Every structure is written in C-alpha cells, then in structure tokens.
C-alpha cells in the first residue's frame, strides 16, 4: 500500500513520563482501531471514557477516547485520539497494539499537517504558521504565527491570485475575439489598471516584510571585547542565570556561546564571543575567528571595555552599518564616583572609539557605564536594549510576510506584474504570459502548484505527532 494511504499514529504530546499523553491516529483504519481497542465507537467529537485493550484482550490503560470522522477532522481523514496516562510502558503497549493493525504505521514528522494540507484543510502558508506557532518562544512571535495560521497571508494571496487570473482572462478573451488581432483598448486598459493596483498592494506587503521576518528569527546582540573585561559576567547578568563560564583566567571562553532572551516579548539572541585578542593557540584562534564572524552578523554589538582599553583592540572588522554601543564595565573597581567615571574615562573611551576604531561610522556609539558583577547601570542598559528591540521590530506586528520563501514569491509576482504592464507595447500575448507567471508564483505561495519537493523540506521541520 502507498505509504501516503496508510493509517498513521504518533504521540502528539510531550516527552514521557507525563500526567496525560495524547496519541493521535489518522487514516482509513482509525475507526477500526477505535472499535477494537475501546470495544465500541464513541459518538463523534465527544470525550468518552474507555478501557483500552490490546488485540489479545489484555488491558492497556483507562483512557479518554475521541473520534473525529473525516472529512470534518484536522487532517480531513478519520482521526482518533487516545488520552492515556503518560508513562513509557503505557505508550509502548499502546504503540505495540496500534502497530498490530494492517497498514498502520508510526507517522513521519509533520505528517498529520501534511495530510491536512493535501486534503485541502489548510494552505501552505497556514501550515507554516502552525509550525511557527509550535516553535514560538515569545508572545509576539506567537501572535504573528497565529495570524498566519488564521490565513492572513493565505487569504491575501488567494485574493490577489484570483484578480490576476481575472485580468489575464480579460486580456486573453480580447486576444481570442479581436478581429484585427489587437485587443480592444476597452478590455486592456481596465485590466492593466487593475494589475497596477495589485502590484502596489504586493509591494506594500513586501515593504513591511523585513521586520516580520526578523520577528521570526530574532534580534542578534553580540557582546564583544578583550579577554577578561567581563563579557560572560554581563551575559549572565542579562540572562540572570549561569549560562557562560565566568572565569578569572583570560581566554577561557573559547567559543561563541548563545542564549535566547525574551526581552519584553521580543526574541533576542545574545552572543558571548571569545576573548578577541591576538593568540597563537589554534583552538583560541578559531574561537576568535568565529567571534568576529558572528559579531559581524549581529544586529547590535555591545563593545565591552575596561577603562581606556578600547584603543588596543581594533582587530574587529564590524560592518559600518551595525550599531555598536560602548559599555564600560567594572565601575565598582574605580574609586571615583559613577558620575565622574561617566564624564571622564567614558568620554575618553568614546573619543578613542569614535575617532579610531569606528572612524567614519555615521552614528556615534552610545555609551554606558556598568558593573556587571554588582549591577550598577544594568537597568539603564536593559532599558536601552528593550527600546532598541522595540524600534527594531516596530512594524513587525502588522507584517504579513514571515519567511524568505514568501518574500521571494511575492517579489516574483510583483516583478511579473510590472513586466506585464511594460509588455503592453509588445503585444497582448506577452501581457497575458507575464500575468500567468504572476498567478503561478502566488499559487506556489499557497502550495497549489508544483511544490512537491518543497513540501518535503517544509514538513520535515515539523515535530512528530503534528
Ligand atoms: P570575559 O573574559 O570577558 O568573559 O570576562 P569574565 O566575565 O570571565 O570576567 C573576568 C573577570 O572579571 C572575572 O573574575 C569576573 O568576576 C570579573 N568581573 C566581571 N565583571 C566585573 C565587575 O563589574 N566588577 C568587578 N569587580 N569584576 C568583574
């Protein structure tokens, strides 16, 4: 039997042991399985208590059973859910019983969602939204994923696609019926006017896209600086738990350490880079190389220093458009007051910094004075990070486009619409051709045309049981 027609099952809840575990079954055999394991079929969509028994009549567990006859189910097929006690032995016994049935097998990752997609329950953008929702770490990511799951982008794309098809039909009707081979102006002009309007709408969606893509990926903040200035300590202070090794010996943080932060609902990846300095130790050299590369990719760099140490470390090649903040640490060690520190040494450091290392950068560095160990200045730094993240993600909440795949296909559609307008002088056939291309791009976005290989890529990233 074609594996796609087999009945699948998987644990859809968390890793055992858990209080309750949910095992889902989808496919033609689901009904037979429910009948056999629970003795009788419960009424559709009603939580029903049953004692599950394996094919030999041995009790497996007491369970709540749900029966969703297709097509009104999550996958469009017959679906059953068994809510059992989440012990490993219970699950092993249940899986063994399930595998006993003919044409029944464990599900591949994402296979339930893939079936929902293939049975027309959801489009591809909604499937991706579902995946994003499962992997959302922060509240804002959750909201964005939920909007996509609710079909915000899918509905727009369907609407655009239909209008393009309508416009193409108008143009093609003109080609077919025009006496002289010329499409009558009264057909072409309104069709192209509609196309121009659509193109603008898609362009607008694209313009707002960069930030919603970022919201999915998160903001990357790199902490860089010479060994021993307190990068790990700062990282720990920011995360408020021990993630990076804090050590009095220079050069112990040899690799790039990353942690995820939820900063006011915004996803932030914090990177603690290895001590950036000249070294002959090959392991450490590799750390330095990675640190530089990662810092170069960051969206914000926190350059950590001790007094006036900035000038010594000019080896870091930061792209000129990455904002960089100068953070002077160990404020507690200096016997003068914080205010004096800021006015004196910090100003000196900043002068060196802007005048030397970062010469030619449009935006001067922002400066902070902190004690990562004692906490001085930390509220100010965290506050600044929060507002930086807020600005960075500013319009993300209204963005439709969360993935590169979406952006590229919308870009293609908008370009082809543009070309269809330009093609007016060259003949109506060409106009129609470009319009068809644009409709195909939007069809791909929704998963309607030749996306077989793409599907494998997208669904492979899903969890098993989803
Ligand atoms: P890294 O090499 O830049 O990651 O530096 P670490 O975070 O490992 O810190 C190096 C040393 O400086 C450790 O002994 C820390 O305890 C110490 N240190 C870090 N921040 C401060 C601070 O604000 N004040 C003081 N007095 N010591 C600090």
Short mmCIF file of C-alpha atoms and ligand atoms in Angstrom, two decimals:
data_model
loop_
_atom_site.label_atom_id
_atom_site.label_comp_id
_atom_site.label_asym_id
_atom_site.label_seq_id
_atom_site.Cartn_x
_atom_site.Cartn_y
_atom_site.Cartn_z
CA UNK A 1 0.00 0.00 0.00
CA UNK A 2 1.17 3.52 -0.78
CA UNK A 3 2.57 4.89 2.49
CA UNK A 4 0.52 8.00 1.94
CA UNK A 5 -2.62 5.92 2.17
CA UNK A 6 -1.59 4.07 5.28
CA UNK A 7 -3.00 4.98 8.64
CA UNK A 8 -0.52 6.82 10.83
CA UNK A 9 -0.14 7.24 14.57
CA UNK A 10 2.09 9.27 16.86
CA UNK A 11 2.47 10.68 20.32
CA UNK A 12 1.27 14.28 19.94
CA UNK A 13 2.01 15.45 23.46
CA UNK A 14 5.29 15.95 25.31
CA UNK A 15 8.00 13.51 26.06
CA UNK A 16 7.03 10.83 28.62
CA UNK A 17 6.59 10.48 31.51
CA UNK A 18 3.75 12.99 31.67
CA UNK A 19 0.42 13.04 33.50
CA UNK A 20 -1.55 12.60 30.29
CA UNK A 21 -0.28 11.61 26.85
CA UNK A 22 -2.23 12.12 23.65
CA UNK A 23 -1.80 9.61 20.85
CA UNK A 24 -3.33 10.54 17.51
CA UNK A 25 -4.33 8.21 14.74
CA UNK A 26 -5.27 9.36 11.24
CA UNK A 27 -6.40 7.38 8.22
CA UNK A 28 -8.86 4.84 6.97
CA UNK A 29 -8.12 2.37 9.77
CA UNK A 30 -8.77 4.84 12.60
CA UNK A 31 -12.36 3.68 13.08
CA UNK A 32 -11.45 0.02 13.14
CA UNK A 33 -8.72 0.75 15.66
CA UNK A 34 -11.05 2.63 17.98
CA UNK A 35 -13.61 -0.17 17.79
CA UNK A 36 -11.03 -2.82 18.50
CA UNK A 37 -9.14 -1.06 21.31
CA UNK A 38 -12.03 0.53 23.19
CA UNK A 39 -14.75 -2.01 22.48
CA UNK A 40 -17.13 0.37 20.80
CA UNK A 41 -17.05 3.56 18.79
CA UNK A 42 -17.78 6.70 20.81
CA UNK A 43 -20.12 9.34 19.38
CA UNK A 44 -18.24 11.79 17.12
CA UNK A 45 -16.32 14.60 18.83
CA UNK A 46 -17.36 13.52 22.37
CA UNK A 47 -14.78 12.76 25.01
CA UNK A 48 -15.66 9.24 26.09
CA UNK A 49 -14.15 7.09 28.80
CA UNK A 50 -12.98 3.63 27.74
CA UNK A 51 -10.73 0.83 28.92
CA UNK A 52 -8.28 0.15 26.11
CA UNK A 53 -7.40 -3.46 25.39
CA UNK A 54 -4.77 -4.83 23.05
CA UNK A 55 -5.73 -7.36 20.32
CA UNK A 56 -5.12 -10.22 22.81
CA UNK A 57 -7.69 -8.74 25.18
CA UNK A 58 -5.10 -7.54 27.70
CA UNK A 59 -5.96 -4.17 29.33
CA UNK A 60 -3.56 -1.36 28.33
CA UNK A 61 -4.89 1.62 30.25
CA UNK A 62 -8.04 3.58 31.08
CA UNK A 63 -8.35 6.38 28.56
CA UNK A 64 -10.43 9.17 27.16
CA UNK A 65 -11.14 8.45 23.52
CA UNK A 66 -12.14 10.96 20.86
CA UNK A 67 -13.47 10.05 17.45
CA UNK A 68 -13.45 12.57 14.57
CA UNK A 69 -14.86 11.06 11.40
CA UNK A 70 -13.45 12.64 8.24
CA UNK A 71 -13.66 14.92 6.43
CA UNK A 72 -14.59 17.17 9.38
CA UNK A 73 -11.31 16.45 11.16
CA UNK A 74 -7.90 18.08 11.50
CA UNK A 75 -6.37 16.04 8.68
CA UNK A 76 -9.52 15.55 6.62
CA UNK A 77 -9.27 11.80 7.25
CA UNK A 78 -10.83 9.72 10.02
CA UNK A 79 -8.99 10.69 13.19
CA UNK A 80 -8.94 9.18 16.66
CA UNK A 81 -7.29 10.46 19.81
CA UNK A 82 -6.40 8.39 22.83
CA UNK A 83 -5.71 10.35 26.01
CA UNK A 84 -3.86 7.87 28.19
CA UNK A 85 -1.60 8.09 31.23
CA UNK A 86 1.75 9.33 30.01
CA UNK A 87 4.01 6.54 31.22
CA UNK A 88 6.58 4.96 28.94
CA UNK A 89 5.23 1.43 29.41
CA UNK A 90 1.65 2.57 28.74
CA UNK A 91 2.76 4.20 25.50
CA UNK A 92 4.90 1.25 24.48
CA UNK A 93 1.92 -1.09 24.98
CA UNK A 94 -0.41 1.21 23.06
CA UNK A 95 2.06 1.64 20.17
CA UNK A 96 2.58 -2.12 20.01
CA UNK A 97 -1.19 -2.61 19.82
CA UNK A 98 -1.51 0.02 17.09
CA UNK A 99 1.31 -1.42 15.02
CA UNK A 100 -0.58 -4.71 15.08
CA UNK A 101 -3.17 -3.43 12.62
CA UNK A 102 -2.65 -3.85 8.91
CA UNK A 103 -1.49 -0.75 7.00
CA UNK A 104 -0.90 1.19 10.19
CA UNK A 105 2.50 2.74 10.94
CA UNK A 106 4.19 5.46 13.02
CA UNK A 107 3.87 8.94 11.48
CA UNK A 108 6.76 10.88 9.97
CA UNK A 109 7.49 14.38 11.36
CA UNK A 110 4.75 16.80 10.27
CA UNK A 111 2.77 14.09 8.55
CA UNK A 112 -0.56 14.96 10.16
CA UNK A 113 -0.20 18.56 8.98
CA UNK A 114 0.91 17.41 5.56
CA UNK A 115 -2.23 15.35 5.22
CA UNK A 116 -4.31 18.34 6.30
CA UNK A 117 -2.60 20.33 3.57
CA UNK A 118 -3.02 17.61 0.95
CA UNK A 119 -6.68 17.24 1.80
CA UNK A 120 -7.22 20.97 1.35
CA UNK A 121 -7.78 21.69 5.05
CA UNK A 122 -5.08 24.33 5.16
CA UNK A 123 -2.87 26.07 2.61
CA UNK A 124 0.88 26.08 2.77
CA UNK A 125 1.17 29.46 4.49
CA UNK A 126 -1.17 28.20 7.20
CA UNK A 127 0.90 25.03 7.60
CA UNK A 128 3.98 27.20 8.03
CA UNK A 129 2.09 29.35 10.53
CA UNK A 130 1.32 26.22 12.50
CA UNK A 131 4.98 25.26 12.56
CA UNK A 132 5.91 28.77 13.69
CA UNK A 133 3.26 28.66 16.40
CA UNK A 134 4.65 25.42 17.80
CA UNK A 135 8.14 26.92 17.83
CA UNK A 136 7.18 30.40 19.05
CA UNK A 137 9.21 31.33 22.13
CA UNK A 138 7.83 34.77 22.85
CA UNK A 139 4.41 36.29 22.96
CA UNK A 140 4.92 38.45 19.91
CA UNK A 141 6.14 35.51 17.86
CA UNK A 142 3.07 33.59 18.98
CA UNK A 143 0.76 36.35 17.81
CA UNK A 144 2.46 36.63 14.44
CA UNK A 145 2.30 32.86 13.90
CA UNK A 146 -1.35 32.79 14.91
CA UNK A 147 -2.19 35.49 12.37
CA UNK A 148 -0.56 33.40 9.69
CA UNK A 149 -2.26 30.25 10.89
CA UNK A 150 -5.53 32.12 10.61
CA UNK A 151 -4.78 32.62 6.97
CA UNK A 152 -3.92 36.31 6.87
CA UNK A 153 -1.28 35.92 4.16
CA UNK A 154 -3.08 32.99 2.52
CA UNK A 155 -6.32 34.95 2.15
CA UNK A 156 -4.49 37.93 0.67
CA UNK A 157 -2.56 35.74 -1.76
CA UNK A 158 -5.71 33.91 -2.84
CA UNK A 159 -7.46 37.20 -3.46
CA UNK A 160 -4.51 38.60 -5.45
CA UNK A 161 -4.19 35.43 -7.45
CA UNK A 162 -7.87 35.42 -8.36
CA UNK A 163 -7.70 39.03 -9.52
CA UNK A 164 -4.64 38.31 -11.64
CA UNK A 165 -6.40 35.33 -13.20
CA UNK A 166 -9.41 37.56 -13.91
CA UNK A 167 -7.20 40.19 -15.52
CA UNK A 168 -5.41 37.55 -17.60
CA UNK A 169 -8.78 36.18 -18.68
CA UNK A 170 -9.84 39.63 -19.84
CA UNK A 171 -6.68 40.04 -21.86
CA UNK A 172 -6.92 36.56 -23.32
CA UNK A 173 -10.59 37.00 -24.18
CA UNK A 174 -9.57 40.08 -26.11
CA UNK A 175 -6.87 38.12 -27.96
CA UNK A 176 -9.34 35.43 -28.92
CA UNK A 177 -12.10 37.66 -30.11
CA UNK A 178 -10.41 40.74 -31.53
CA UNK A 179 -10.96 40.97 -35.29
CA UNK A 180 -7.63 42.52 -36.16
CA UNK A 181 -5.59 40.63 -33.60
CA UNK A 182 -5.44 43.75 -31.44
CA UNK A 183 -7.11 43.55 -28.07
CA UNK A 184 -9.67 46.29 -27.85
CA UNK A 185 -8.50 49.13 -25.68
CA UNK A 186 -11.64 48.97 -23.56
CA UNK A 187 -10.57 45.48 -22.39
CA UNK A 188 -6.87 46.04 -21.97
CA UNK A 189 -6.92 49.39 -20.16
CA UNK A 190 -9.09 48.32 -17.20
CA UNK A 191 -7.25 45.02 -16.92
CA UNK A 192 -3.88 46.76 -16.71
CA UNK A 193 -5.19 49.37 -14.30
CA UNK A 194 -6.21 46.52 -12.02
CA UNK A 195 -2.80 44.92 -12.42
CA UNK A 196 -1.05 48.17 -11.46
CA UNK A 197 -3.14 48.40 -8.31
CA UNK A 198 -2.37 44.80 -7.38
CA UNK A 199 1.31 45.35 -7.91
CA UNK A 200 1.21 48.29 -5.48
CA UNK A 201 -0.55 46.20 -2.86
CA UNK A 202 2.01 43.43 -3.10
CA UNK A 203 4.86 45.96 -2.97
CA UNK A 204 3.38 47.39 0.21
CA UNK A 205 3.18 43.97 1.81
CA UNK A 206 6.82 43.42 0.84
CA UNK A 207 7.91 46.73 2.31
CA UNK A 208 6.53 45.68 5.69
CA UNK A 209 8.05 42.24 5.39
CA UNK A 210 11.60 42.73 6.57
CA UNK A 211 10.59 43.21 10.16
CA UNK A 212 8.12 40.36 10.42
CA UNK A 213 10.82 38.07 9.09
CA UNK A 214 13.06 39.40 11.80
CA UNK A 215 10.44 38.75 14.44
CA UNK A 216 10.52 35.13 13.40
CA UNK A 217 14.31 34.96 13.51
CA UNK A 218 15.01 37.21 16.46
CA UNK A 219 17.38 40.09 17.08
CA UNK A 220 21.03 39.17 17.44
CA UNK A 221 23.11 41.06 20.00
CA UNK A 222 26.82 40.27 20.24
CA UNK A 223 28.90 41.05 23.30
CA UNK A 224 32.48 41.60 22.20
CA UNK A 225 35.65 42.86 23.83
CA UNK A 226 39.06 41.89 25.10
CA UNK A 227 39.52 38.87 27.37
CA UNK A 228 38.60 39.40 30.99
CA UNK A 229 36.63 42.61 30.56
CA UNK A 230 33.56 40.76 31.88
CA UNK A 231 31.63 39.60 28.81
CA UNK A 232 30.47 36.37 30.42
CA UNK A 233 29.57 38.19 33.59
CA UNK A 234 27.49 40.66 31.61
CA UNK A 235 25.82 37.88 29.73
CA UNK A 236 24.93 36.16 32.98
CA UNK A 237 23.66 39.37 34.45
CA UNK A 238 21.44 39.82 31.41
CA UNK A 239 20.15 36.32 31.44
CA UNK A 240 20.07 36.16 35.25
CA UNK A 241 21.23 32.61 35.20
CA UNK A 242 24.57 30.94 34.71
CA UNK A 243 24.99 30.23 31.04
CA UNK A 244 28.50 31.29 30.20
CA UNK A 245 31.61 30.29 32.09
CA UNK A 246 32.79 33.11 34.29
CA UNK A 247 36.47 32.72 34.98
CA UNK A 248 39.36 34.90 36.19
CA UNK A 249 41.71 33.44 33.54
CA UNK A 250 41.94 35.18 30.22
CA UNK A 251 40.81 33.24 27.19
CA UNK A 252 38.60 30.58 28.80
CA UNK A 253 35.54 31.43 26.77
CA UNK A 254 36.91 29.94 23.62
CA UNK A 255 33.80 29.58 21.63
CA UNK A 256 30.74 31.54 20.83
CA UNK A 257 28.01 30.99 23.37
CA UNK A 258 24.45 31.88 22.52
CA UNK A 259 21.37 32.25 24.67
CA UNK A 260 17.84 33.18 23.82
CA UNK A 261 16.23 36.01 25.72
CA UNK A 262 12.64 37.11 25.80
CA UNK A 263 13.05 40.85 26.01
CA UNK A 264 9.64 42.36 26.51
CA UNK A 265 8.10 39.80 24.14
CA UNK A 266 10.83 40.29 21.54
CA UNK A 267 13.09 37.35 20.78
CA UNK A 268 16.74 38.26 21.31
CA UNK A 269 19.73 36.02 20.78
CA UNK A 270 22.62 37.07 22.94
CA UNK A 271 26.09 36.06 21.87
CA UNK A 272 29.09 35.98 24.15
CA UNK A 273 32.15 35.97 21.95
CA UNK A 274 35.52 34.56 22.80
CA UNK A 275 38.11 36.99 24.04
CA UNK A 276 39.11 38.88 20.96
CA UNK A 277 42.89 39.18 21.03
CA UNK A 278 45.96 38.02 19.17
CA UNK A 279 46.82 34.49 20.16
CA UNK A 280 48.92 31.60 18.95
CA UNK A 281 46.72 28.88 20.43
CA UNK A 282 44.96 27.34 17.41
CA UNK A 283 41.81 26.49 19.37
CA UNK A 284 41.61 30.02 20.58
CA UNK A 285 42.32 31.40 17.12
CA UNK A 286 39.30 29.52 15.87
CA UNK A 287 37.24 30.99 18.68
CA UNK A 288 38.44 34.46 17.75
CA UNK A 289 37.61 33.87 14.10
CA UNK A 290 34.10 32.72 14.93
CA UNK A 291 33.61 35.57 17.35
CA UNK A 292 34.48 38.08 14.67
CA UNK A 293 32.25 36.45 12.09
CA UNK A 294 29.31 36.21 14.45
CA UNK A 295 29.74 39.77 15.69
CA UNK A 296 29.88 40.89 12.08
CA UNK A 297 26.45 39.34 11.50
CA UNK A 298 24.87 40.77 14.63
CA UNK A 299 22.19 43.44 14.62
CA UNK A 300 23.72 45.22 17.59
CA UNK A 301 27.16 44.99 19.13
CA UNK A 302 27.91 45.68 22.77
CA UNK A 303 31.58 46.54 22.93
CA UNK A 304 32.67 45.85 26.47
CA UNK A 305 35.77 47.57 27.83
CA UNK A 306 37.60 48.48 30.95
CA UNK A 307 38.96 51.98 31.25
CA UNK A 308 40.69 53.19 28.14
CA UNK A 309 41.26 49.69 26.87
CA UNK A 310 39.36 50.38 23.69
CA UNK A 311 42.32 51.52 21.66
CA UNK A 312 44.16 48.22 21.97
CA UNK A 313 41.56 46.14 20.24
CA UNK A 314 40.95 47.38 16.80
CA UNK A 315 41.07 43.95 15.16
CA UNK A 316 37.34 43.59 14.86
CA UNK A 317 36.01 44.33 11.45
CA UNK A 318 32.49 45.43 12.13
CA UNK A 319 30.28 46.30 9.21
CA UNK A 320 29.76 50.02 9.24
CA UNK A 321 26.00 49.80 9.44
CA UNK A 322 25.81 47.70 12.59
CA UNK A 323 25.09 49.87 15.63
CA UNK A 324 27.70 49.47 18.31
CA UNK A 325 27.38 50.53 21.91
CA UNK A 326 30.36 51.15 24.09
CA UNK A 327 29.88 49.58 27.51
CA UNK A 328 32.46 50.24 30.18
CA UNK A 329 32.45 47.56 32.85
CA UNK A 330 33.79 47.20 36.41
CA UNK A 331 32.61 50.58 37.52
CA UNK A 332 32.79 49.26 41.09
CA UNK A 333 36.57 48.90 40.95
CA UNK A 334 37.23 52.56 40.30
CA UNK A 335 37.39 54.61 43.48
CA UNK A 336 35.76 57.70 41.96
CA UNK A 337 32.02 58.23 41.68
CA UNK A 338 29.97 56.88 38.86
CA UNK A 339 29.16 60.33 37.62
CA UNK A 340 32.83 61.23 37.37
CA UNK A 341 33.51 57.98 35.63
CA UNK A 342 30.98 58.66 33.01
CA UNK A 343 32.16 62.19 32.45
CA UNK A 344 35.84 61.32 32.47
CA UNK A 345 37.02 57.91 31.37
CA UNK A 346 33.97 57.08 29.42
CA UNK A 347 34.26 60.24 27.39
CA UNK A 348 37.89 59.40 26.76
CA UNK A 349 37.00 55.90 25.71
CA UNK A 350 34.33 57.17 23.43
CA UNK A 351 36.67 59.61 21.79
CA UNK A 352 39.14 56.84 21.09
CA UNK A 353 36.37 54.66 19.91
CA UNK A 354 34.67 57.02 17.50
CA UNK A 355 37.90 58.64 16.43
CA UNK A 356 39.85 55.44 15.87
CA UNK A 357 38.23 52.06 15.72
CA UNK A 358 34.93 53.17 14.38
CA UNK A 359 36.07 56.17 12.41
CA UNK A 360 33.76 57.04 9.59
CA UNK A 361 30.66 55.48 11.10
CA UNK A 362 27.67 57.72 10.65
CA UNK A 363 26.18 57.07 14.04
CA UNK A 364 28.34 57.78 17.12
CA UNK A 365 28.48 55.00 19.68
CA UNK A 366 26.12 55.14 22.62
CA UNK A 367 27.93 54.81 25.92
CA UNK A 368 27.09 53.01 29.12
CA UNK A 369 28.95 52.55 32.36
CA UNK A 370 28.12 49.43 34.34
CA UNK A 371 29.27 46.95 36.87
CA UNK A 372 28.14 43.62 35.51
CA UNK A 373 29.12 41.95 38.77
CA UNK A 374 27.42 44.39 41.14
CA UNK A 375 24.54 45.50 38.95
CA UNK A 376 25.28 49.25 38.68
CA UNK A 377 23.99 50.71 35.43
CA UNK A 378 22.26 47.48 34.42
CA UNK A 379 18.68 48.84 34.48
CA UNK A 380 19.75 51.61 32.06
CA UNK A 381 21.44 49.14 29.72
CA UNK A 382 18.49 46.73 29.78
CA UNK A 383 16.06 49.61 29.23
CA UNK A 384 18.07 50.76 26.21
CA UNK A 385 18.12 47.21 24.84
CA UNK A 386 14.36 46.97 25.23
CA UNK A 387 13.70 50.16 23.36
CA UNK A 388 16.23 49.19 20.68
CA UNK A 389 14.33 45.90 20.19
CA UNK A 390 11.04 47.78 20.15
CA UNK A 391 12.23 50.04 17.34
CA UNK A 392 13.90 47.21 15.51
CA UNK A 393 10.71 45.18 15.34
CA UNK A 394 8.48 48.26 15.09
CA UNK A 395 6.15 47.34 12.27
CA UNK A 396 6.57 43.61 12.59
CA UNK A 397 3.16 43.09 14.14
CA UNK A 398 1.31 44.13 11.05
CA UNK A 399 3.63 42.32 8.65
CA UNK A 400 2.21 39.53 6.53
CA UNK A 401 5.41 38.03 5.30
CA UNK A 402 7.36 35.94 7.77
CA UNK A 403 9.60 33.82 5.59
CA UNK A 404 12.11 34.24 2.80
CA UNK A 405 10.02 31.85 0.73
CA UNK A 406 7.04 34.21 0.98
CA UNK A 407 9.07 37.28 0.24
CA UNK A 408 10.73 35.78 -2.82
CA UNK A 409 7.48 34.58 -4.33
CA UNK A 410 5.75 37.88 -3.71
CA UNK A 411 8.76 39.65 -5.22
CA UNK A 412 8.49 37.44 -8.31
CA UNK A 413 4.76 38.09 -8.58
CA UNK A 414 5.22 41.87 -8.26
CA UNK A 415 8.03 41.86 -10.86
CA UNK A 416 5.96 39.86 -13.31
CA UNK A 417 3.02 42.19 -12.83
CA UNK A 418 5.33 45.08 -13.56
CA UNK A 419 6.56 43.34 -16.69
CA UNK A 420 3.04 42.63 -17.84
CA UNK A 421 2.32 46.35 -17.74
CA UNK A 422 5.55 47.12 -19.62
CA UNK A 423 4.72 44.44 -22.19
CA UNK A 424 1.69 46.36 -23.35
CA UNK A 425 3.56 47.78 -26.33
CA UNK A 426 4.93 44.38 -27.28
CA UNK A 427 1.64 42.62 -27.63
CA UNK A 428 -1.20 41.22 -25.61
CA UNK A 429 0.11 37.66 -25.68
CA UNK A 430 3.13 38.77 -23.72
CA UNK A 431 0.95 40.64 -21.23
CA UNK A 432 -1.09 37.50 -20.67
CA UNK A 433 2.05 35.39 -20.34
CA UNK A 434 3.54 37.59 -17.60
CA UNK A 435 0.22 37.61 -15.78
CA UNK A 436 0.06 33.84 -15.83
CA UNK A 437 3.57 33.75 -14.37
CA UNK A 438 2.49 36.03 -11.53
CA UNK A 439 -0.51 33.81 -10.80
CA UNK A 440 1.76 30.77 -10.70
CA UNK A 441 4.07 32.47 -8.18
CA UNK A 442 1.13 33.16 -5.88
CA UNK A 443 -0.11 29.63 -6.43
CA UNK A 444 3.26 28.38 -5.22
CA UNK A 445 2.97 30.55 -2.15
CA UNK A 446 -0.28 28.76 -1.31
CA UNK A 447 1.17 25.38 -2.24
CA UNK A 448 -1.10 24.89 -5.21
CA UNK A 449 1.45 24.35 -7.97
CA UNK A 450 4.43 22.04 -8.35
CA UNK A 451 5.74 22.26 -4.85
CA UNK A 452 6.28 18.57 -4.20
CA UNK A 453 9.99 18.86 -3.36
CA UNK A 454 9.36 21.96 -1.32
CA UNK A 455 6.80 20.11 0.77
CA UNK A 456 9.40 17.63 1.91
CA UNK A 457 11.56 20.49 3.09
CA UNK A 458 8.80 22.30 4.91
CA UNK A 459 7.18 19.34 6.64
CA UNK A 460 10.48 17.75 7.59
CA UNK A 461 10.97 20.57 10.10
CA UNK A 462 7.77 19.72 11.94
CA UNK A 463 7.54 17.71 15.13
CA UNK A 464 6.42 14.12 15.02
CA UNK A 465 2.78 13.89 16.06
CA UNK A 466 1.95 17.21 14.44
P1 LIG B 1 35.30 37.68 29.78
O1 LIG B 1 36.59 37.02 29.53
O2 LIG B 1 35.18 38.98 29.06
O3 LIG B 1 34.09 36.81 29.51
O4 LIG B 1 35.26 38.06 31.33
P2 LIG B 1 34.57 37.33 32.56
O5 LIG B 1 33.12 37.60 32.57
O6 LIG B 1 35.03 35.92 32.62
O7 LIG B 1 35.18 38.16 33.77
C1 LIG B 1 36.56 38.24 34.01
C2 LIG B 1 36.79 38.59 35.47
O8 LIG B 1 36.29 39.89 35.74
C3 LIG B 1 36.08 37.66 36.44
O9 LIG B 1 36.90 37.43 37.53
C4 LIG B 1 34.86 38.46 36.86
O10 LIG B 1 34.39 38.11 38.14
C5 LIG B 1 35.38 39.88 36.83
N1 LIG B 1 34.33 40.88 36.63
C6 LIG B 1 33.40 40.89 35.64
N2 LIG B 1 32.61 41.98 35.75
C7 LIG B 1 33.02 42.65 36.85
C8 LIG B 1 32.59 43.86 37.51
O11 LIG B 1 31.64 44.54 37.11
N3 LIG B 1 33.31 44.23 38.59
C9 LIG B 1 34.34 43.52 39.07
N4 LIG B 1 34.95 43.96 40.14
N5 LIG B 1 34.77 42.39 38.49
C10 LIG B 1 34.13 41.95 37.39
#
